Every structure is written in structure tokens, then in C-alpha cells.
PDB file of N, CA and C in Angstrom:
ATOM      1  N   MET A   1       0.827  -1.181   0.051  1.00  0.00           N
ATOM      2  CA  MET A   1       0.022  -0.001   0.002  1.00  0.00           C
ATOM      3  C   MET A   1       0.965   1.191   0.048  1.00  0.00           C
ATOM      4  N   GLU A   2       0.727   2.085  -0.995  1.00  0.00           N
ATOM      5  CA  GLU A   2       1.451   3.311  -1.004  1.00  0.00           C
ATOM      6  C   GLU A   2       0.672   4.452  -0.514  1.00  0.00           C
ATOM      7  N   SER A   3      -0.513   4.183   0.092  1.00  0.00           N
ATOM      8  CA  SER A   3      -1.265   5.356   0.517  1.00  0.00           C
ATOM      9  C   SER A   3      -0.663   5.943   1.829  1.00  0.00           C
ATOM     10  N   MET A   4      -0.061   5.160   2.589  1.00  0.00           N
ATOM     11  CA  MET A   4       0.664   5.607   3.810  1.00  0.00           C
ATOM     12  C   MET A   4       1.768   6.429   3.536  1.00  0.00           C
ATOM     13  N   GLU A   5       2.596   6.121   2.457  1.00  0.00           N
ATOM     14  CA  GLU A   5       3.792   6.975   2.026  1.00  0.00           C
ATOM     15  C   GLU A   5       3.202   8.331   1.480  1.00  0.00           C
ATOM     16  N   ALA A   6       2.179   8.189   0.662  1.00  0.00           N
ATOM     17  CA  ALA A   6       1.681   9.531   0.117  1.00  0.00           C
ATOM     18  C   ALA A   6       1.219  10.342   1.285  1.00  0.00           C
ATOM     19  N   LEU A   7       0.495   9.777   2.385  1.00  0.00           N
ATOM     20  CA  LEU A   7       0.054  10.633   3.411  1.00  0.00           C
ATOM     21  C   LEU A   7       1.167  11.371   4.241  1.00  0.00           C
ATOM     22  N   VAL A   8       2.183  10.430   4.483  1.00  0.00           N
ATOM     23  CA  VAL A   8       3.422  10.966   5.061  1.00  0.00           C
ATOM     24  C   VAL A   8       4.089  12.138   4.331  1.00  0.00           C
ATOM     25  N   TYR A   9       4.195  11.965   3.026  1.00  0.00           N
ATOM     26  CA  TYR A   9       4.887  12.945   2.116  1.00  0.00           C
ATOM     27  C   TYR A   9       4.077  14.183   2.082  1.00  0.00           C
ATOM     28  N   THR A  10       2.778  14.093   2.096  1.00  0.00           N
ATOM     29  CA  THR A  10       1.724  15.144   1.982  1.00  0.00           C
ATOM     30  C   THR A  10       1.830  16.034   3.355  1.00  0.00           C
ATOM     31  N   PHE A  11       1.844  15.178   4.433  1.00  0.00           N
ATOM     32  CA  PHE A  11       1.926  15.972   5.767  1.00  0.00           C
ATOM     33  C   PHE A  11       3.251  16.602   5.921  1.00  0.00           C
ATOM     34  N   LEU A  12       4.371  16.038   5.419  1.00  0.00           N
ATOM     35  CA  LEU A  12       5.639  16.756   5.480  1.00  0.00           C
ATOM     36  C   LEU A  12       5.637  18.073   4.700  1.00  0.00           C
ATOM     37  N   LEU A  13       5.037  18.006   3.483  1.00  0.00           N
ATOM     38  CA  LEU A  13       5.016  19.085   2.608  1.00  0.00           C
ATOM     39  C   LEU A  13       4.146  20.254   3.247  1.00  0.00           C
ATOM     40  N   VAL A  14       3.151  19.758   3.674  1.00  0.00           N
ATOM     41  CA  VAL A  14       1.988  20.866   4.269  1.00  0.00           C
ATOM     42  C   VAL A  14       2.770  21.523   5.565  1.00  0.00           C
ATOM     43  N   SER A  15       3.387  20.638   6.327  1.00  0.00           N
ATOM     44  CA  SER A  15       4.105  21.180   7.615  1.00  0.00           C
ATOM     45  C   SER A  15       5.119  22.060   7.183  1.00  0.00           C
ATOM     46  N   THR A  16       5.962  21.789   6.326  1.00  0.00           N
ATOM     47  CA  THR A  16       7.088  22.573   5.897  1.00  0.00           C
ATOM     48  C   THR A  16       6.513  23.905   5.333  1.00  0.00           C
ATOM     49  N   LEU A  17       5.633  23.913   4.410  1.00  0.00           N
ATOM     50  CA  LEU A  17       4.978  25.081   3.899  1.00  0.00           C
ATOM     51  C   LEU A  17       4.513  25.899   5.042  1.00  0.00           C
ATOM     52  N   GLY A  18       3.708  25.385   5.891  1.00  0.00           N
ATOM     53  CA  GLY A  18       3.160  26.011   7.144  1.00  0.00           C
ATOM     54  C   GLY A  18       4.237  26.698   7.879  1.00  0.00           C
ATOM     55  N   ILE A  19       5.312  26.063   8.197  1.00  0.00           N
ATOM     56  CA  ILE A  19       6.383  26.690   9.091  1.00  0.00           C
ATOM     57  C   ILE A  19       6.937  27.787   8.279  1.00  0.00           C
ATOM     58  N   ILE A  20       7.173  27.777   6.911  1.00  0.00           N
ATOM     59  CA  ILE A  20       7.768  28.826   6.236  1.00  0.00           C
ATOM     60  C   ILE A  20       6.777  29.950   6.165  1.00  0.00           C
ATOM     61  N   PHE A  21       5.457  29.671   6.041  1.00  0.00           N
ATOM     62  CA  PHE A  21       4.437  30.728   6.013  1.00  0.00           C
ATOM     63  C   PHE A  21       4.414  31.523   7.297  1.00  0.00           C
ATOM     64  N   PHE A  22       4.382  30.837   8.458  1.00  0.00           N
ATOM     65  CA  PHE A  22       4.452  31.495   9.677  1.00  0.00           C
ATOM     66  C   PHE A  22       5.704  32.311   9.918  1.00  0.00           C
ATOM     67  N   ALA A  23       6.810  31.733   9.432  1.00  0.00           N
ATOM     68  CA  ALA A  23       8.082  32.414   9.608  1.00  0.00           C
ATOM     69  C   ALA A  23       8.048  33.838   8.853  1.00  0.00           C
ATOM     70  N   ILE A  24       7.555  33.772   7.665  1.00  0.00           N
ATOM     71  CA  ILE A  24       7.511  34.970   6.896  1.00  0.00           C
ATOM     72  C   ILE A  24       6.377  35.931   7.434  1.00  0.00           C
ATOM     73  N   PHE A  25       5.268  35.331   7.858  1.00  0.00           N
ATOM     74  CA  PHE A  25       4.146  36.121   8.352  1.00  0.00           C
ATOM     75  C   PHE A  25       4.528  36.872   9.663  1.00  0.00           C
ATOM     76  N   PHE A  26       5.220  36.213  10.591  1.00  0.00           N
ATOM     77  CA  PHE A  26       5.645  36.960  11.819  1.00  0.00           C
ATOM     78  C   PHE A  26       6.848  37.856  11.505  1.00  0.00           C
ATOM     79  N   ARG A  27       7.673  37.531  10.618  1.00  0.00           N
ATOM     80  CA  ARG A  27       8.915  38.309  10.333  1.00  0.00           C
ATOM     81  C   ARG A  27       8.440  39.610   9.668  1.00  0.00           C
ATOM     82  N   GLU A  28       7.592  39.513   8.653  1.00  0.00           N
ATOM     83  CA  GLU A  28       7.099  40.693   7.998  1.00  0.00           C
ATOM     84  C   GLU A  28       5.463  40.748   8.022  1.00  0.00           C
ATOM     85  N   PRO A  29       4.843  41.379   9.011  1.00  0.00           N
ATOM     86  CA  PRO A  29       3.398  41.428   9.093  1.00  0.00           C
ATOM     87  C   PRO A  29       2.890  42.068   7.864  1.00  0.00           C
ATOM     88  N   PRO A  30       1.659  41.546   7.483  1.00  0.00           N
ATOM     89  CA  PRO A  30       1.146  42.164   6.302  1.00  0.00           C
ATOM     90  C   PRO A  30       0.730  43.619   6.508  1.00  0.00           C
ATOM     91  N   LYS A  31       1.024  44.423   5.404  1.00  0.00           N
ATOM     92  CA  LYS A  31       0.652  45.974   5.521  1.00  0.00           C
ATOM     93  C   LYS A  31      -0.728  46.295   5.424  1.00  0.00           C
ATOM     94  N   VAL A  32      -1.563  45.216   5.055  1.00  0.00           N
ATOM     95  CA  VAL A  32      -2.993  45.414   4.809  1.00  0.00           C
ATOM     96  C   VAL A  32      -3.656  45.547   6.212  1.00  0.00           C
ATOM     97  N   PRO A  33      -4.342  46.582   6.391  1.00  0.00           N
ATOM     98  CA  PRO A  33      -5.150  46.689   7.766  1.00  0.00           C
ATOM     99  C   PRO A  33      -5.962  45.576   8.106  1.00  0.00           C
ATOM    100  N   THR A  34      -5.881  44.880   9.157  1.00  0.00           N
ATOM    101  CA  THR A  34      -6.851  43.949   9.511  1.00  0.00           C
ATOM    102  C   THR A  34      -7.708  44.331  10.673  1.00  0.00           C
ATOM    103  N   LYS A  35      -8.900  43.678  10.732  1.00  0.00           N
ATOM    104  CA  LYS A  35      -9.843  43.913  11.818  1.00  0.00           C
ATOM    105  C   LYS A  35      -9.355  43.256  13.093  1.00  0.00           C
ATOM    106  N   LYS A  36      -9.246  44.007  14.122  1.00  0.00           N
ATOM    107  CA  LYS A  36      -8.914  43.395  15.372  1.00  0.00           C
ATOM    108  C   LYS A  36      -9.976  43.305  16.339  1.00  0.00           C
ATOM    109  N   ASN A  37     -10.451  42.237  16.717  1.00  0.00           N
ATOM    110  CA  ASN A  37     -11.680  42.063  17.559  1.00  0.00           C
ATOM    111  C   ASN A  37     -11.207  42.268  19.043  1.00  0.00           C
TER     112      ASN A  37
END
């Protein structure tokens, strides 16, 4: 069964992109004004 490998690779890819996204997001906050509740 290759479904397990596909799941692992997908999880690693998503987690890596998530870490990079958060790193950039916290390093350079968006200049677009956001609503703060």
C-alpha cells in the first residue's frame, strides 16, 4: 500500500510550507489593515 507513504509525504510538505508561511508572516506582518476584535 502506497497510501501511507503518500500521506506522510503530504503531511511533511504541508507542515514545511506552514512553518515557512508562519516564519515569513511573523517576520514581515502584512501591511494590509486587518480587523482586530
